Short mmCIF file of C-alpha atoms and ligand atoms in Angstrom, two decimals:
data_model
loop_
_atom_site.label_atom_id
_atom_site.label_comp_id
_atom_site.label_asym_id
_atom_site.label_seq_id
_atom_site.Cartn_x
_atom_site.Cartn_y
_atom_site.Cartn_z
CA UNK A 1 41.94 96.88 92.95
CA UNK A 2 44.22 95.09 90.54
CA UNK A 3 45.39 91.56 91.28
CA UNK A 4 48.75 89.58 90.94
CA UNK A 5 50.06 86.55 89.93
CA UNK A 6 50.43 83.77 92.99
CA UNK A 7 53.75 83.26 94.68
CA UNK A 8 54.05 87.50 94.07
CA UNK A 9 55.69 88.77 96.69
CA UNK A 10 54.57 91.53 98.58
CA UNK A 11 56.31 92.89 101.43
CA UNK A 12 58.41 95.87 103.10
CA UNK A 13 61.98 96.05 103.29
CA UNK A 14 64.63 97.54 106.51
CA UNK A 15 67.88 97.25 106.75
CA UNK A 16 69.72 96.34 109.38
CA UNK A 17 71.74 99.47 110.55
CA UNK A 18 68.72 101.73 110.30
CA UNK A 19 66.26 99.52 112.55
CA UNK A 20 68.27 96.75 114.87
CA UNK A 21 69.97 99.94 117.09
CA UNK A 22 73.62 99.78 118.66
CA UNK A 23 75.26 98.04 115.67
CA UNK A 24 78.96 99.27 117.80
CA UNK A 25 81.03 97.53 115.52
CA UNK A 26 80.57 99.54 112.32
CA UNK A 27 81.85 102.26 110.70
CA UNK A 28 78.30 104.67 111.24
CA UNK A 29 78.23 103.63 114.62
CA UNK A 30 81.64 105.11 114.91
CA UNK A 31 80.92 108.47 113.16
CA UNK A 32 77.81 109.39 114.23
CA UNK A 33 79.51 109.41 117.68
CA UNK A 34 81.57 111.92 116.92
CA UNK A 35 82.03 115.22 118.60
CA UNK A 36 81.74 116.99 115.49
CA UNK A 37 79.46 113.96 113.14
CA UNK A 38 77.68 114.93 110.72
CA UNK A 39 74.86 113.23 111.21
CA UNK A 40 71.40 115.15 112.58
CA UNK A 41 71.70 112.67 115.55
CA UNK A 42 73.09 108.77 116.31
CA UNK A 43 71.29 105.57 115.50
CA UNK A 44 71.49 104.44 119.11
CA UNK A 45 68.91 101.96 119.80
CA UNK A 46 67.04 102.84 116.52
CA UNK A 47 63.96 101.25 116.34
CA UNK A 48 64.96 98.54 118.97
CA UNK A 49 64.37 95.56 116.12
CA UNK A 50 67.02 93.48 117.04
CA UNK A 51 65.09 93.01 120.04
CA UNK A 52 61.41 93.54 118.41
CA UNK A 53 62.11 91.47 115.28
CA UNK A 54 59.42 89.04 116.78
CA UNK A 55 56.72 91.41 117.49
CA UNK A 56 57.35 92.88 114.35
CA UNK A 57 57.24 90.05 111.96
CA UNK A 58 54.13 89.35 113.52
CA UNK A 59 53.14 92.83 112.63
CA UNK A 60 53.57 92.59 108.80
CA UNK A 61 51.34 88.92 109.16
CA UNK A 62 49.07 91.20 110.57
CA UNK A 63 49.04 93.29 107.62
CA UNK A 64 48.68 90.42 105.14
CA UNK A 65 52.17 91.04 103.79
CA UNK A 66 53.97 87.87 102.35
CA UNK A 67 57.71 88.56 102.09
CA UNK A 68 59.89 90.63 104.45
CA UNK A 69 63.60 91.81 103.09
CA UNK A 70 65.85 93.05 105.88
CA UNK A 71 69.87 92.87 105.90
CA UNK A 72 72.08 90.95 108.09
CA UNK A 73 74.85 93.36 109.70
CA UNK A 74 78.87 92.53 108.49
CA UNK A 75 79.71 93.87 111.68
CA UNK A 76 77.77 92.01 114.19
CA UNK A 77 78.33 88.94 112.09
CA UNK A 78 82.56 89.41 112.13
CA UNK A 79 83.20 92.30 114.81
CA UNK A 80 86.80 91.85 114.16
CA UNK A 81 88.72 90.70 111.16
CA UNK A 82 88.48 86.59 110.71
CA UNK A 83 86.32 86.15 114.00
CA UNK A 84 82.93 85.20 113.70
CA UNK A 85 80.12 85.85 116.14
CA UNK A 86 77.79 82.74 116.94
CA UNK A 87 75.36 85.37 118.92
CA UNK A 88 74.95 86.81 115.95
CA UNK A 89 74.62 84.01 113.76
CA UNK A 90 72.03 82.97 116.20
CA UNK A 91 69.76 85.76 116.24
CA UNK A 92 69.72 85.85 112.52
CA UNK A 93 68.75 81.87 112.72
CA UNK A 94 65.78 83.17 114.45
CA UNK A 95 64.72 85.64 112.40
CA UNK A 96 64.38 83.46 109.10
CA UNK A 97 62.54 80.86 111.29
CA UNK A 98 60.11 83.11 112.18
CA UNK A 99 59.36 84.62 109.20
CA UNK A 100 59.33 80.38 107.99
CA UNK A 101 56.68 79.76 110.53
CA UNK A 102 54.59 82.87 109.49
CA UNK A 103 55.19 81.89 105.93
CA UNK A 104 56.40 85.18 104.95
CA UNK A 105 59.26 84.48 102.60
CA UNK A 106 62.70 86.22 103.41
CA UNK A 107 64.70 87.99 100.94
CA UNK A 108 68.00 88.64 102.58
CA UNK A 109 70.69 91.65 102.12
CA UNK A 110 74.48 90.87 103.22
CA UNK A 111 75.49 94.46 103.05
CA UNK A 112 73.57 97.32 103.20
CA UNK A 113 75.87 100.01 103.34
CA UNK A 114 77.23 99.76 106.94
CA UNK A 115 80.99 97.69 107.47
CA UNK A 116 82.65 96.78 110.00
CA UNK A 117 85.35 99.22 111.27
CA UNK A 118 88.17 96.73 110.76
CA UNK A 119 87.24 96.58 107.21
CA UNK A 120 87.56 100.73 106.66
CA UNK A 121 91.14 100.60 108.43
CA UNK A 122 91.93 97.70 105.83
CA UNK A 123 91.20 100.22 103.34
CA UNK A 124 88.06 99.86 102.90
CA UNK A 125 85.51 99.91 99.26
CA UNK A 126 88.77 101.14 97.79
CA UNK A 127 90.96 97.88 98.54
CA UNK A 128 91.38 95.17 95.98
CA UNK A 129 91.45 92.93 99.21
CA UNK A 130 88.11 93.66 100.03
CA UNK A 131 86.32 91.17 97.56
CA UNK A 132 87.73 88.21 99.27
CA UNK A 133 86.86 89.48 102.92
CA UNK A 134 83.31 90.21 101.53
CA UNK A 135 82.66 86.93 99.95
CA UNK A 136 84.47 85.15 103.14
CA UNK A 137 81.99 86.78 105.23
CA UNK A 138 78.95 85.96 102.79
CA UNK A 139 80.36 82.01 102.81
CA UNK A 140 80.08 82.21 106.51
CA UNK A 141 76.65 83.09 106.54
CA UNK A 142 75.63 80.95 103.61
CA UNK A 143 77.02 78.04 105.81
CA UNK A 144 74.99 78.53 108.45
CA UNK A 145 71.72 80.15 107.16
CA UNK A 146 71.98 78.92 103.57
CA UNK A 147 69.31 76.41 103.53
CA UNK A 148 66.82 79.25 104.87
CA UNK A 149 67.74 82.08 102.46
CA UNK A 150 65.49 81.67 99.11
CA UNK A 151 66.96 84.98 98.11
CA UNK A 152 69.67 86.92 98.82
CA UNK A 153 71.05 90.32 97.64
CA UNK A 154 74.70 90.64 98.02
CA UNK A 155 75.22 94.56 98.17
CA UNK A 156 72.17 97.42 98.38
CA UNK A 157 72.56 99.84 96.00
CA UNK A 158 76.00 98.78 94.88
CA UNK A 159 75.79 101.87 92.05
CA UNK A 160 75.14 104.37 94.79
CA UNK A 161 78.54 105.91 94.90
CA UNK A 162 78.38 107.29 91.02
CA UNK A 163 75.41 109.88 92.32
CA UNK A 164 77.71 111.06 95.54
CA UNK A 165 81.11 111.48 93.58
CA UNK A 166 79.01 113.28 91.19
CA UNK A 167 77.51 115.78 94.12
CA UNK A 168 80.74 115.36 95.92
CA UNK A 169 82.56 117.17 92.89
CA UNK A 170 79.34 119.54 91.99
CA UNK A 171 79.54 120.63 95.72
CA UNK A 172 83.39 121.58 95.38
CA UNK A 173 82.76 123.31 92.29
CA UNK A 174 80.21 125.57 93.57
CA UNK A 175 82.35 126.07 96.83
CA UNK A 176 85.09 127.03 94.51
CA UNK A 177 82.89 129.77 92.56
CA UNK A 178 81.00 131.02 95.90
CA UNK A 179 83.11 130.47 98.92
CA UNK A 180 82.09 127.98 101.47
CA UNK A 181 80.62 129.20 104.88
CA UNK A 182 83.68 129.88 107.13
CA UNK A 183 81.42 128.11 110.22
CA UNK A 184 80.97 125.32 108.21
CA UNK A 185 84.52 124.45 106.83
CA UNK A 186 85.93 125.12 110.60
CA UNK A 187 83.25 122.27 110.85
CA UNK A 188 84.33 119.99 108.23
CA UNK A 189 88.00 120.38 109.04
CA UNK A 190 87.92 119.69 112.68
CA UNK A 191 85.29 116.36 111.35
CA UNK A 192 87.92 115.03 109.49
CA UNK A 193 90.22 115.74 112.25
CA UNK A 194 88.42 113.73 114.96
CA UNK A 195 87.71 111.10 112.06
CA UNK A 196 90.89 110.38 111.03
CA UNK A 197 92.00 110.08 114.78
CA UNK A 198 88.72 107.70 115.28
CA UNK A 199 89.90 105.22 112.93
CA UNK A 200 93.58 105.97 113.43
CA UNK A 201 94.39 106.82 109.50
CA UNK A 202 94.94 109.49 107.71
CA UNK A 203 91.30 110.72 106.83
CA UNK A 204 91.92 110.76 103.00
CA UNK A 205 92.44 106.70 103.47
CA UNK A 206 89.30 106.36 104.91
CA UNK A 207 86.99 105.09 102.36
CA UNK A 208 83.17 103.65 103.61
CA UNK A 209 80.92 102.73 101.81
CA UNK A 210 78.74 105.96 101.12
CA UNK A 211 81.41 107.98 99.87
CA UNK A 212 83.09 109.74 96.50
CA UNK A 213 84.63 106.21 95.01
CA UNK A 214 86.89 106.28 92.32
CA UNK A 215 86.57 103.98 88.94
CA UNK A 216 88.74 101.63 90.73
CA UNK A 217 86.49 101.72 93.58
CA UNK A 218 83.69 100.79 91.66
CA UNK A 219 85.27 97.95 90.48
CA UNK A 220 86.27 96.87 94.03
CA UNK A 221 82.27 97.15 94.72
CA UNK A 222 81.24 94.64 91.63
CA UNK A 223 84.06 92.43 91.91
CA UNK A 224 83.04 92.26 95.85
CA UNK A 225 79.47 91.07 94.41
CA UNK A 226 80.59 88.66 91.76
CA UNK A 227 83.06 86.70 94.90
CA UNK A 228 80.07 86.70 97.11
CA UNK A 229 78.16 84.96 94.04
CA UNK A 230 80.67 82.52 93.46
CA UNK A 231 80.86 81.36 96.81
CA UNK A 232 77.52 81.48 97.59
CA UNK A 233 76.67 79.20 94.45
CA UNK A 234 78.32 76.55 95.71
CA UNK A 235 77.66 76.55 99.15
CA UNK A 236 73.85 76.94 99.04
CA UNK A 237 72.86 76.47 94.85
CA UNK A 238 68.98 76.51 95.56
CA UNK A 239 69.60 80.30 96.92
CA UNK A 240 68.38 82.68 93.82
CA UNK A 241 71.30 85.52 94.02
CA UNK A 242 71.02 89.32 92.79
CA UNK A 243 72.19 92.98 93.81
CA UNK A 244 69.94 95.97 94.12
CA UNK A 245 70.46 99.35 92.52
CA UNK A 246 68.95 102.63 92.89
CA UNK A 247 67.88 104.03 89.77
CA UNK A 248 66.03 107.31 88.89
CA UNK A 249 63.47 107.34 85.89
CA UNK A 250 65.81 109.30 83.60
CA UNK A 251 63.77 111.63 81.41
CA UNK A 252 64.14 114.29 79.05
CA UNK A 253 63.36 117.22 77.39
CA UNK A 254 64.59 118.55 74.28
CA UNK A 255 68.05 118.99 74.09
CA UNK A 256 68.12 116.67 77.13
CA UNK A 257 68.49 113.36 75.55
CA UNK A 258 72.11 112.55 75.10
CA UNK A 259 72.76 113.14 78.67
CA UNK A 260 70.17 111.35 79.96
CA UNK A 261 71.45 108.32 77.69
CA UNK A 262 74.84 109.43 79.22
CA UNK A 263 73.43 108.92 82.98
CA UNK A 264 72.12 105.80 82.36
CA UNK A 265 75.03 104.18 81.15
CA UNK A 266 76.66 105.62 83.92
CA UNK A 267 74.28 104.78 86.81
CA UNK A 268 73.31 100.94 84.90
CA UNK A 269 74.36 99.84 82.01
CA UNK A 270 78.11 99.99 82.31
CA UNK A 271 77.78 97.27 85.42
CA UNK A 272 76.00 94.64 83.23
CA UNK A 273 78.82 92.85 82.56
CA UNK A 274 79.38 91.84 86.49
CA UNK A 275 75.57 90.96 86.45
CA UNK A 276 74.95 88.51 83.94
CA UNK A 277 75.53 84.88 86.37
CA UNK A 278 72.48 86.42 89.05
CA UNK A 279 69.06 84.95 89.33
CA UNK A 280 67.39 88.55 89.49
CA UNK A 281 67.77 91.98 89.59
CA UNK A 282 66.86 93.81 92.56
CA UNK A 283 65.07 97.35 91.94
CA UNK A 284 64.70 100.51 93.75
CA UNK A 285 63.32 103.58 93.07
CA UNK A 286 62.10 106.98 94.46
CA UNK A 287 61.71 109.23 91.52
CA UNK A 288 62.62 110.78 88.39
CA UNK A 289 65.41 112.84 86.99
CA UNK A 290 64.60 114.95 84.00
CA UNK A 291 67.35 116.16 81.83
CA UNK A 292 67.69 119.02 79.57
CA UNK A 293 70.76 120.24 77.36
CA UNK A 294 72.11 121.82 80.45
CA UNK A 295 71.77 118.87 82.54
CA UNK A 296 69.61 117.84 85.45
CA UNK A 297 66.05 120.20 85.97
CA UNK A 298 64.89 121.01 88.98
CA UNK A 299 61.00 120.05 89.74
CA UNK A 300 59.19 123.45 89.61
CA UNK A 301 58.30 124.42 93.08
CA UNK A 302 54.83 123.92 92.46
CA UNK A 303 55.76 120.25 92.35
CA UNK A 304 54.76 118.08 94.92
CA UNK A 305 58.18 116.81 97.12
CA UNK A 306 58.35 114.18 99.29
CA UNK A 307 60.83 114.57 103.14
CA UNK A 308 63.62 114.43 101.24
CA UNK A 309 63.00 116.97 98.62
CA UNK A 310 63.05 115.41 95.27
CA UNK A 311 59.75 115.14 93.45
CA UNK A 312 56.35 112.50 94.25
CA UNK A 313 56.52 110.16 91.49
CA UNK A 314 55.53 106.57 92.15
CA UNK A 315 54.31 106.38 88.08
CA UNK A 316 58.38 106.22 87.68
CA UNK A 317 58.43 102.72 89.00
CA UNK A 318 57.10 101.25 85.98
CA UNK A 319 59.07 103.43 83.50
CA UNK A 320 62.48 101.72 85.41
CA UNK A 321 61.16 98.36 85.42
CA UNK A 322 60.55 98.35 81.52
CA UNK A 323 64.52 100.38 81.09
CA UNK A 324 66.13 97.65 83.33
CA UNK A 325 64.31 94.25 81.49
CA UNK A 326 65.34 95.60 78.18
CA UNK A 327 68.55 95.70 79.51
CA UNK A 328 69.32 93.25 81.56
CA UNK A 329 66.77 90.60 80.66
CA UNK A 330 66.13 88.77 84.05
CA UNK A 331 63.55 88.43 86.20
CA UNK A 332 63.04 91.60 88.62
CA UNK A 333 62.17 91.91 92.35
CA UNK A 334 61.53 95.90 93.70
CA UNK A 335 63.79 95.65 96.78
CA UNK A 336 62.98 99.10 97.43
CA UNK A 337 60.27 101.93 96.40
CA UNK A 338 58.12 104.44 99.07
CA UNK A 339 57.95 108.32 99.97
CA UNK A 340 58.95 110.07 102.79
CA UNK A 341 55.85 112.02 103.96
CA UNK A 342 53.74 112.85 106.73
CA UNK A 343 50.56 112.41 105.01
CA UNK A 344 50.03 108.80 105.19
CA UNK A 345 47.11 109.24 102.67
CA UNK A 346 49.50 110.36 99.66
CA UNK A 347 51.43 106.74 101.16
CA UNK A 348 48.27 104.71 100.19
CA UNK A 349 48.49 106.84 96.77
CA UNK A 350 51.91 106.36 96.13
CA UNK A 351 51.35 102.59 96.60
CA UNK A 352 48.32 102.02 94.43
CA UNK A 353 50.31 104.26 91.68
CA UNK A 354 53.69 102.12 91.74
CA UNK A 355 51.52 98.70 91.35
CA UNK A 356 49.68 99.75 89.10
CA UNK A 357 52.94 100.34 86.75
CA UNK A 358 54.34 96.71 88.36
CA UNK A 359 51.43 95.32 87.17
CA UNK A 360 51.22 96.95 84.20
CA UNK A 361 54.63 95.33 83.20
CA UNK A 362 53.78 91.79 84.53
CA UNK A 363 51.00 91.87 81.81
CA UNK A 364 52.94 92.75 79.55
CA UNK A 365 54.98 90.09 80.20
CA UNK A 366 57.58 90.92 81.96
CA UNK A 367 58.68 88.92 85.26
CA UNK A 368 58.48 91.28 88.47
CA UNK A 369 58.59 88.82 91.08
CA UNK A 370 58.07 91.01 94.02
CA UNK A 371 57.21 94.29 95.82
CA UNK A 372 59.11 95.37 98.65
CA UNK A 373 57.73 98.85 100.06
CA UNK A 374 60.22 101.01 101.57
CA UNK A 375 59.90 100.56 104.70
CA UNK A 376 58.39 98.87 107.51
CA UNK A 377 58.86 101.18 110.05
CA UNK A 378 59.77 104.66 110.46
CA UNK A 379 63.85 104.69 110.94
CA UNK A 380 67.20 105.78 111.18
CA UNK A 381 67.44 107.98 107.52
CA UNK A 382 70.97 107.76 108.11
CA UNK A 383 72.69 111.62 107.92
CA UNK A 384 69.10 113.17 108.44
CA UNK A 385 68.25 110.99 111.54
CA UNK A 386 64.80 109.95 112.66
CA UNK A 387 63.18 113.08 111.19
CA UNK A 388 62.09 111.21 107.98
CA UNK A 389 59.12 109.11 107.83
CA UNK A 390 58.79 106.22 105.13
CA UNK A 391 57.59 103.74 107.00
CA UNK A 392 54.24 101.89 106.98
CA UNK A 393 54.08 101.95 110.66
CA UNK A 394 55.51 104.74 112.81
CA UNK A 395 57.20 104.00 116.11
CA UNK A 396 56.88 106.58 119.18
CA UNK A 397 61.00 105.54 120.71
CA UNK A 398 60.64 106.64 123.53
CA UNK A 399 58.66 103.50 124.38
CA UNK A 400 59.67 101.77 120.89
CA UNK A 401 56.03 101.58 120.64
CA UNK A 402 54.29 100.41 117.27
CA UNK A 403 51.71 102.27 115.85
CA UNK A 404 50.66 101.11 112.23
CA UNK A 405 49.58 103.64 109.47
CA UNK A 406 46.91 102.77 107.35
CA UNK A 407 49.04 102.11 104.09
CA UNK A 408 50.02 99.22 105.94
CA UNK A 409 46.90 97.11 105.94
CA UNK A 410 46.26 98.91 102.52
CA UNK A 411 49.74 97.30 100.92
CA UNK A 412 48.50 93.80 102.89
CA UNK A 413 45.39 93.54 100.98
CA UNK A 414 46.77 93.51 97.52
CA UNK A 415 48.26 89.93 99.04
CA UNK A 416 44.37 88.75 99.37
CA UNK A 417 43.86 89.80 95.66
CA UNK A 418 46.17 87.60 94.57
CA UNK A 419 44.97 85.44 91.67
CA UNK A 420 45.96 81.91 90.40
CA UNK A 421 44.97 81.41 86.86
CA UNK A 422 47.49 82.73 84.93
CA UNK A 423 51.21 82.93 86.43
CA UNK A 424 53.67 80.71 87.61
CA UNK A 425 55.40 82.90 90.18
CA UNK A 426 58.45 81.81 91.75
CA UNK A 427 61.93 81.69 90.03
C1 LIG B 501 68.44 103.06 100.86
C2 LIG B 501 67.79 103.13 102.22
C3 LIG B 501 67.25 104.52 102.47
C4 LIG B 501 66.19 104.80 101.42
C5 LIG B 501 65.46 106.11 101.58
C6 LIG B 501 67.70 103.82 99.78
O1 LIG B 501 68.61 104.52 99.04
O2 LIG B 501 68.71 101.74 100.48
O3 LIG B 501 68.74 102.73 103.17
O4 LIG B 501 66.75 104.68 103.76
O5 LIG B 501 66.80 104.79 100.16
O6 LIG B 501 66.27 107.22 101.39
#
């Protein structure tokens, strides 16, 4: 087994929405309850962790894990516009002082993709308002959790929106050469019906965060991130700051090269500008997109796939980390990286694969601060439900009962391999 440098931190990563369970305030709660939603089922209690966070944390100490990233929930935090919730505040308290007392280091996210529904009828990730109610919020909780949050990542995978306008469009174009399925628009009409009377707005105003954004829109989303930064600099200065991204290991073949170039500026490289004040970068990756002069090539079906249908490939993870350093230039943390399988064995595979390529780059000299494995605990995958399993320990929720996978202790003893000659970890 390979070791790491001391302070490393590894760990697994949730977010809030997709463990805690009834988060009623926020916009998925809202339209997964929909007659017609369009999600495989509702969150409900999820994984029950806003209750369990205790047990849990306990868990990963069991596991030998050293860091634990999980997100603190807009909504809970300000259920309605300006007023704050000390319940919440509270409960999030708790949570950083028990990962303090089991020395497992938090890295905290302030929004990972879920807002609160006051936000959405305010016009939402569209609204050049929504910087200032996003950094207001973060100020809040900097005030009162600041001196326990070493890290914090303002927004989770604030590029995510380029990849769904993108299928958004490709979706409407194939629709447009095909036909859509009559069952299936009756669907998606009478869903934006019931949405737009949900929220009370015309459903082409309603804007979340998962959702086509226009280039406006992605500005709203970075200029949300750099207010956050601000005021959280000067509220709590010893807190390192960064974002996360999701970013595919863009390949290609012949012919392929230009637009792969073209994807990255579009997925990375055109945000640098809003990133150059942060502390670190936060990573995440799943796999790799290969491009040929056409565009985008499907994995040949003899390819292994994970749940979710793209293509095993933990060696990408190293191949991402080297792109974004020679970009970017700042140390790295992997906020997110895992597989969706049933096979817990190809798990322990996919682990040992992706840290081999972090540690690969650490010797080279580049600073990767961090492992978070996607995720602790089997979850809510939002659309697709609770049929998706990435976690390192599966629950049965009908009793919210724990039951730990082997990859679990596996990703705890790279901790105990940890070695102290020649690294100054930390940032
Ligand atoms: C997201 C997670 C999600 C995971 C697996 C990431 O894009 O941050 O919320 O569950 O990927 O699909």
């Amino acid at each position: 087994m390979i070791q790491f440098p001391t302070n490393f931190f590894i760990g697994a990563s949730t977010a809030a929405h997709q463990v805690e369970g009834n988060n009623i305030y926020s916009d998925y709660w809202l339209m997964e309850n929909l007659k017609k939603s369009m999600f495989a089922e509702p969150s409900g209690d999820a994984v029950n962790h806003y209750k369990l966070y205790r047990e849990d944390i306990a868990m990963m100490v069991d596991f030998g894990l050293n860091a634990y990233r999980f997100s603190i929930e807009w909504a809970r935090i300000e259920p309605e516009e300006g007023e704050f919730n000390d319940e919440a505040i509270n409960h999030y308290r708790d949570v950083l002082l028990t990962c303090k007392k089991n020395n497992i280091t938090p890295l905290v996210t302030l929004h990972h993709f879920t807002s609160p529904k006051w936000l959405i009828r305010l016009g939402g990730w569209e609204s050049e308002q929504t910087p200032d109610y996003f950094a207001r919020y973060c100020a809040h909780v900097m005030k009162e959790l600041g001196e326990l949050i070493p890290y914090v990542c303002t927004i989770n995978e604030a590029n995510i929106a380029i990849g769904i306008t993108r299928m958004m469009k490709q979706n409407s174009a194939s629709a447009a050469q095909v036909g859509v399925n009559p069952e299936m628009l009756a669907h998606m009409q009478a869903y934006q019906a019931e949405l737009g009377e949900a929220f009370g707005m015309n459903p082409k105003e309603i804007h979340t965060f998962l959702a086509p954004r226009t280039e406006q829109g992605m500005s709203v989303i970075f200029q949300a991130h750099v207010a956050a930064r601000t005021a959280i600099k000067q509220i709590s200065p010893d807190t390192r700051i960064g974002i996360t991204m999701s970013l595919h290991d863009l390949q290609s073949i012949p012919g392929g090269e230009k637009l792969a170039a073209q994807e990255l500026h579009e997925e990375f490289l055109q945000f640098l500008p809003y990133l150059q004040e942060d502390d670190f970068f936060g990573l995440q990756n799943y796999t790799r997109e290969v491009y040929g002069p056409e565009g985008v090539v499907p994995a040949a079906s003899e390819v292994e796939k994970t749940q979710m249908g793209y293509e095993y490939y933990p060696q990408g993870l190293e191949s991402v980390i080297r792109s974004v350093y020679k970009h970017l230039n700042k140390p790295i943390i992997v906020t997110e990286n895992g597989v969706a399988t049933e096979d817990d064995h190809r798990r322990v595979e996919f682990i040992d694969q992706a840290l081999k390529g972090v540690h690969a780059c650490i010797s080279d000299g580049i600073p990767v601060y961090g492992y978070m494995h996607w995720s602790l605990l089997d979850n809510f995958e939002w659309q697709l439900g609770y049929s998706k399993h990435f976690g390192l320990v599966a629950v049965d929720r009908s009793q919210q009962l724990r039951i730990p996978k082997p990859s679990a202790y596996h990703l705890g003893k790279y901790t105990k391999l940890i070695n102290s000659e020649n690294f100054e970890g930390g940032l």
